[in-house]
Short mmCIF file of N, CA and C in Angstrom, two decimals:
data_model
loop_
_atom_site.label_atom_id
_atom_site.label_comp_id
_atom_site.label_asym_id
_atom_site.label_seq_id
_atom_site.Cartn_x
_atom_site.Cartn_y
_atom_site.Cartn_z
N MET H 297 28.31 5.87 -4.01
CA MET H 297 28.81 5.04 -2.94
C MET H 297 30.31 5.27 -2.80
N THR H 298 30.73 5.16 -1.58
CA THR H 298 32.17 5.23 -1.35
C THR H 298 32.79 3.87 -1.67
N ALA H 299 34.10 3.83 -1.69
CA ALA H 299 34.79 2.58 -2.00
C ALA H 299 34.49 1.51 -0.95
N SER H 300 34.44 1.90 0.31
CA SER H 300 34.17 0.91 1.37
C SER H 300 32.73 0.41 1.31
N GLN H 301 31.78 1.28 0.97
CA GLN H 301 30.39 0.84 0.83
C GLN H 301 30.24 -0.13 -0.35
N ALA H 302 30.88 0.19 -1.46
CA ALA H 302 30.81 -0.68 -2.63
C ALA H 302 31.42 -2.04 -2.34
N LYS H 303 32.56 -2.05 -1.65
CA LYS H 303 33.22 -3.31 -1.32
C LYS H 303 32.37 -4.12 -0.35
N LEU H 304 31.70 -3.44 0.59
CA LEU H 304 30.84 -4.13 1.55
C LEU H 304 29.65 -4.78 0.84
N VAL H 305 29.01 -4.06 -0.07
CA VAL H 305 27.87 -4.61 -0.80
C VAL H 305 28.32 -5.80 -1.65
N GLU H 306 29.45 -5.66 -2.32
CA GLU H 306 29.97 -6.75 -3.15
C GLU H 306 30.27 -7.99 -2.30
N ARG H 307 30.89 -7.80 -1.16
CA ARG H 307 31.22 -8.94 -0.30
C ARG H 307 29.97 -9.58 0.29
N LEU H 308 28.95 -8.78 0.60
CA LEU H 308 27.69 -9.34 1.11
C LEU H 308 27.01 -10.21 0.05
N ILE H 309 27.04 -9.75 -1.19
CA ILE H 309 26.42 -10.52 -2.27
C ILE H 309 27.17 -11.83 -2.49
N ILE H 310 28.48 -11.76 -2.54
CA ILE H 310 29.27 -12.98 -2.73
C ILE H 310 29.12 -13.90 -1.53
N GLY H 311 29.07 -13.34 -0.33
CA GLY H 311 28.86 -14.15 0.87
C GLY H 311 27.52 -14.87 0.85
N LEU H 312 26.47 -14.19 0.39
CA LEU H 312 25.16 -14.83 0.27
C LEU H 312 25.22 -16.00 -0.70
N CYS H 313 25.90 -15.82 -1.81
CA CYS H 313 26.02 -16.90 -2.80
C CYS H 313 26.78 -18.09 -2.23
N VAL H 314 27.87 -17.83 -1.55
CA VAL H 314 28.68 -18.92 -0.99
C VAL H 314 27.90 -19.65 0.11
N LEU H 315 27.25 -18.91 1.00
CA LEU H 315 26.49 -19.55 2.07
C LEU H 315 25.32 -20.38 1.54
N SER H 316 24.68 -19.89 0.49
CA SER H 316 23.56 -20.66 -0.06
C SER H 316 24.04 -21.95 -0.71
N ILE H 317 25.19 -21.91 -1.37
CA ILE H 317 25.73 -23.15 -1.95
C ILE H 317 26.15 -24.12 -0.86
N LEU H 318 26.74 -23.60 0.22
CA LEU H 318 27.09 -24.47 1.34
C LEU H 318 25.84 -25.09 1.97
N ALA H 319 24.76 -24.32 2.05
CA ALA H 319 23.51 -24.84 2.62
C ALA H 319 22.93 -25.94 1.74
N ILE H 320 23.10 -25.84 0.44
CA ILE H 320 22.58 -26.87 -0.45
C ILE H 320 23.36 -28.17 -0.29
N PHE H 321 24.66 -28.10 -0.17
CA PHE H 321 25.48 -29.30 -0.16
C PHE H 321 25.76 -29.86 1.23
N GLN H 322 25.19 -29.28 2.28
CA GLN H 322 25.37 -29.87 3.61
C GLN H 322 24.47 -31.10 3.74
N PRO H 323 24.92 -32.14 4.44
CA PRO H 323 24.15 -33.39 4.49
C PRO H 323 23.28 -33.56 5.75
N PHE H 324 23.04 -32.50 6.52
CA PHE H 324 22.44 -32.67 7.83
C PHE H 324 20.96 -32.31 7.91
N SER H 325 20.54 -31.25 7.25
CA SER H 325 19.20 -30.73 7.47
C SER H 325 18.49 -30.49 6.14
N LEU H 326 17.29 -31.03 6.04
CA LEU H 326 16.48 -30.80 4.85
C LEU H 326 15.95 -29.37 4.81
N THR H 327 15.69 -28.81 5.99
CA THR H 327 15.24 -27.41 6.06
C THR H 327 16.32 -26.47 5.55
N LEU H 328 17.55 -26.72 5.98
CA LEU H 328 18.67 -25.88 5.51
C LEU H 328 18.87 -26.04 4.01
N PHE H 329 18.66 -27.25 3.49
CA PHE H 329 18.73 -27.47 2.06
C PHE H 329 17.67 -26.64 1.34
N SER H 330 16.46 -26.62 1.85
CA SER H 330 15.38 -25.85 1.23
C SER H 330 15.68 -24.36 1.25
N ILE H 331 16.19 -23.88 2.37
CA ILE H 331 16.58 -22.47 2.45
C ILE H 331 17.69 -22.17 1.46
N GLY H 332 18.65 -23.08 1.33
CA GLY H 332 19.74 -22.91 0.38
C GLY H 332 19.24 -22.85 -1.05
N CYS H 333 18.23 -23.67 -1.38
CA CYS H 333 17.68 -23.65 -2.74
C CYS H 333 17.05 -22.31 -3.07
N VAL H 334 16.35 -21.74 -2.10
CA VAL H 334 15.72 -20.44 -2.33
C VAL H 334 16.77 -19.35 -2.41
N THR H 335 17.72 -19.37 -1.48
CA THR H 335 18.72 -18.30 -1.46
C THR H 335 19.71 -18.37 -2.61
N VAL H 336 19.92 -19.56 -3.20
CA VAL H 336 20.82 -19.62 -4.35
C VAL H 336 20.19 -18.92 -5.55
N VAL H 337 18.88 -19.02 -5.69
CA VAL H 337 18.19 -18.29 -6.77
C VAL H 337 18.25 -16.79 -6.51
N ILE H 338 17.99 -16.40 -5.27
CA ILE H 338 18.06 -14.98 -4.93
C ILE H 338 19.48 -14.46 -5.12
N GLY H 339 20.46 -15.24 -4.68
CA GLY H 339 21.86 -14.83 -4.83
C GLY H 339 22.27 -14.70 -6.29
N ALA H 340 21.78 -15.61 -7.13
CA ALA H 340 22.09 -15.52 -8.56
C ALA H 340 21.50 -14.26 -9.17
N LEU H 341 20.31 -13.90 -8.75
CA LEU H 341 19.70 -12.67 -9.28
C LEU H 341 20.41 -11.43 -8.75
N VAL H 342 20.75 -11.45 -7.47
CA VAL H 342 21.41 -10.29 -6.86
C VAL H 342 22.84 -10.15 -7.38
N PHE H 343 23.43 -11.24 -7.85
CA PHE H 343 24.79 -11.19 -8.37
C PHE H 343 24.89 -10.26 -9.59
N ASN H 344 23.76 -9.98 -10.22
CA ASN H 344 23.75 -9.02 -11.32
C ASN H 344 24.11 -7.60 -10.87
N LEU H 345 24.08 -7.35 -9.58
CA LEU H 345 24.41 -6.03 -9.05
C LEU H 345 25.91 -5.83 -8.85
N VAL H 346 26.69 -6.90 -8.86
CA VAL H 346 28.12 -6.79 -8.57
C VAL H 346 28.85 -5.83 -9.52
N PRO H 347 28.56 -5.82 -10.83
CA PRO H 347 29.27 -4.86 -11.69
C PRO H 347 29.00 -3.40 -11.33
N PHE H 348 27.93 -3.15 -10.61
CA PHE H 348 27.60 -1.77 -10.23
C PHE H 348 28.13 -1.41 -8.85
N CYS H 349 28.81 -2.33 -8.20
CA CYS H 349 29.40 -2.07 -6.88
C CYS H 349 30.80 -1.48 -7.07
N ARG H 350 30.82 -0.24 -7.50
CA ARG H 350 32.08 0.48 -7.73
C ARG H 350 32.01 1.83 -7.04
N GLU H 351 33.16 2.35 -6.76
CA GLU H 351 33.22 3.67 -6.17
C GLU H 351 32.68 4.70 -7.16
N GLY H 352 31.86 5.59 -6.68
CA GLY H 352 31.31 6.65 -7.52
C GLY H 352 29.95 6.33 -8.12
N VAL H 353 29.55 5.08 -8.10
CA VAL H 353 28.23 4.72 -8.61
C VAL H 353 27.22 5.06 -7.53
N PRO H 354 26.22 5.87 -7.85
CA PRO H 354 25.24 6.23 -6.81
C PRO H 354 24.42 5.01 -6.37
N ALA H 355 24.06 5.02 -5.09
CA ALA H 355 23.26 3.92 -4.55
C ALA H 355 21.91 3.86 -5.26
N ARG H 356 21.43 4.97 -5.75
CA ARG H 356 20.16 5.01 -6.47
C ARG H 356 20.23 4.16 -7.74
N LYS H 357 21.36 4.18 -8.43
CA LYS H 357 21.52 3.36 -9.63
C LYS H 357 21.51 1.88 -9.27
N LEU H 358 22.12 1.53 -8.15
CA LEU H 358 22.12 0.15 -7.67
C LEU H 358 20.69 -0.31 -7.38
N LEU H 359 19.90 0.57 -6.79
CA LEU H 359 18.50 0.24 -6.52
C LEU H 359 17.69 0.12 -7.80
N ASN H 360 17.99 0.95 -8.80
CA ASN H 360 17.30 0.85 -10.09
C ASN H 360 17.59 -0.48 -10.77
N VAL H 361 18.83 -0.93 -10.72
CA VAL H 361 19.20 -2.21 -11.32
C VAL H 361 18.51 -3.35 -10.55
N ALA H 362 18.45 -3.24 -9.23
CA ALA H 362 17.76 -4.26 -8.42
C ALA H 362 16.28 -4.32 -8.79
N LEU H 363 15.67 -3.18 -9.04
CA LEU H 363 14.27 -3.15 -9.44
C LEU H 363 14.07 -3.80 -10.81
N ILE H 364 14.98 -3.56 -11.72
CA ILE H 364 14.91 -4.19 -13.05
C ILE H 364 15.03 -5.70 -12.92
N VAL H 365 15.94 -6.17 -12.07
CA VAL H 365 16.11 -7.61 -11.86
C VAL H 365 14.83 -8.20 -11.28
N LEU H 366 14.19 -7.51 -10.35
CA LEU H 366 12.94 -8.00 -9.76
C LEU H 366 11.82 -8.04 -10.80
N ILE H 367 11.78 -7.07 -11.68
CA ILE H 367 10.76 -7.06 -12.73
C ILE H 367 10.97 -8.24 -13.69
N VAL H 368 12.22 -8.50 -14.04
CA VAL H 368 12.51 -9.65 -14.91
C VAL H 368 12.13 -10.94 -14.21
N LEU H 369 12.43 -11.06 -12.92
CA LEU H 369 12.05 -12.25 -12.16
C LEU H 369 10.53 -12.42 -12.14
N ALA H 370 9.81 -11.35 -11.91
CA ALA H 370 8.34 -11.42 -11.88
C ALA H 370 7.79 -11.83 -13.24
N ALA H 371 8.36 -11.30 -14.31
CA ALA H 371 7.90 -11.67 -15.65
C ALA H 371 8.18 -13.14 -15.94
N ALA H 372 9.36 -13.61 -15.55
CA ALA H 372 9.70 -15.02 -15.77
C ALA H 372 8.80 -15.93 -14.94
N ALA H 373 8.52 -15.54 -13.71
CA ALA H 373 7.63 -16.34 -12.86
C ALA H 373 6.22 -16.36 -13.43
N ALA H 374 5.74 -15.21 -13.91
CA ALA H 374 4.40 -15.15 -14.49
C ALA H 374 4.32 -16.02 -15.74
N LEU H 375 5.35 -16.00 -16.57
CA LEU H 375 5.36 -16.86 -17.75
C LEU H 375 5.38 -18.34 -17.37
N GLY H 376 6.17 -18.68 -16.38
CA GLY H 376 6.24 -20.07 -15.93
C GLY H 376 4.92 -20.55 -15.35
N ILE H 377 4.31 -19.74 -14.51
CA ILE H 377 3.03 -20.12 -13.91
C ILE H 377 1.93 -20.18 -14.97
N GLY H 378 1.93 -19.21 -15.88
CA GLY H 378 0.96 -19.22 -16.97
C GLY H 378 1.10 -20.45 -17.85
N THR H 379 2.34 -20.81 -18.15
CA THR H 379 2.58 -22.00 -18.96
C THR H 379 2.10 -23.26 -18.24
N ALA H 380 2.31 -23.32 -16.93
CA ALA H 380 1.85 -24.48 -16.16
C ALA H 380 0.33 -24.59 -16.21
N PHE H 381 -0.38 -23.48 -16.07
CA PHE H 381 -1.84 -23.51 -16.14
C PHE H 381 -2.31 -23.93 -17.53
N LEU H 382 -1.65 -23.44 -18.56
CA LEU H 382 -2.02 -23.84 -19.91
C LEU H 382 -1.77 -25.33 -20.13
N TYR H 383 -0.69 -25.84 -19.59
CA TYR H 383 -0.38 -27.26 -19.74
C TYR H 383 -1.41 -28.13 -19.01
N VAL H 384 -1.83 -27.69 -17.82
CA VAL H 384 -2.87 -28.41 -17.10
C VAL H 384 -4.16 -28.41 -17.90
N GLY H 385 -4.50 -27.27 -18.47
CA GLY H 385 -5.70 -27.21 -19.33
C GLY H 385 -5.59 -28.14 -20.51
N TYR H 386 -4.43 -28.22 -21.10
CA TYR H 386 -4.20 -29.13 -22.23
C TYR H 386 -4.36 -30.58 -21.80
N LEU H 387 -3.80 -30.94 -20.65
CA LEU H 387 -3.93 -32.30 -20.15
C LEU H 387 -5.37 -32.66 -19.83
N GLU H 388 -6.15 -31.70 -19.38
CA GLU H 388 -7.56 -31.96 -19.10
C GLU H 388 -8.35 -32.22 -20.39
N THR H 389 -7.94 -31.63 -21.48
CA THR H 389 -8.64 -31.88 -22.73
C THR H 389 -8.36 -33.27 -23.29
N LEU H 390 -7.28 -33.90 -22.84
CA LEU H 390 -6.93 -35.23 -23.31
C LEU H 390 -7.75 -36.32 -22.63
N ARG H 391 -8.45 -36.01 -21.57
CA ARG H 391 -9.24 -37.02 -20.84
C ARG H 391 -10.47 -37.38 -21.59
#
């Protein structure tokens, strides 16, 4: 990536984070709050790409890091959903 491309990607990521936090704390719309809640999680995950937004880092490496972040997110979601199903099963045995 060139220096301008790296700076653009970095600013887009930071802008997403700032806009999502503003959407969460605005007092007008519940829909905007919900969108902010989703985008703050996405922004936090994408923020892991900021250290790779440097001149000379190939865009392919940035995509590889993004893929790793998505895999970690999928694994965490699968563990969370699996745990919820196990907890429901446990609660059913208590009846």
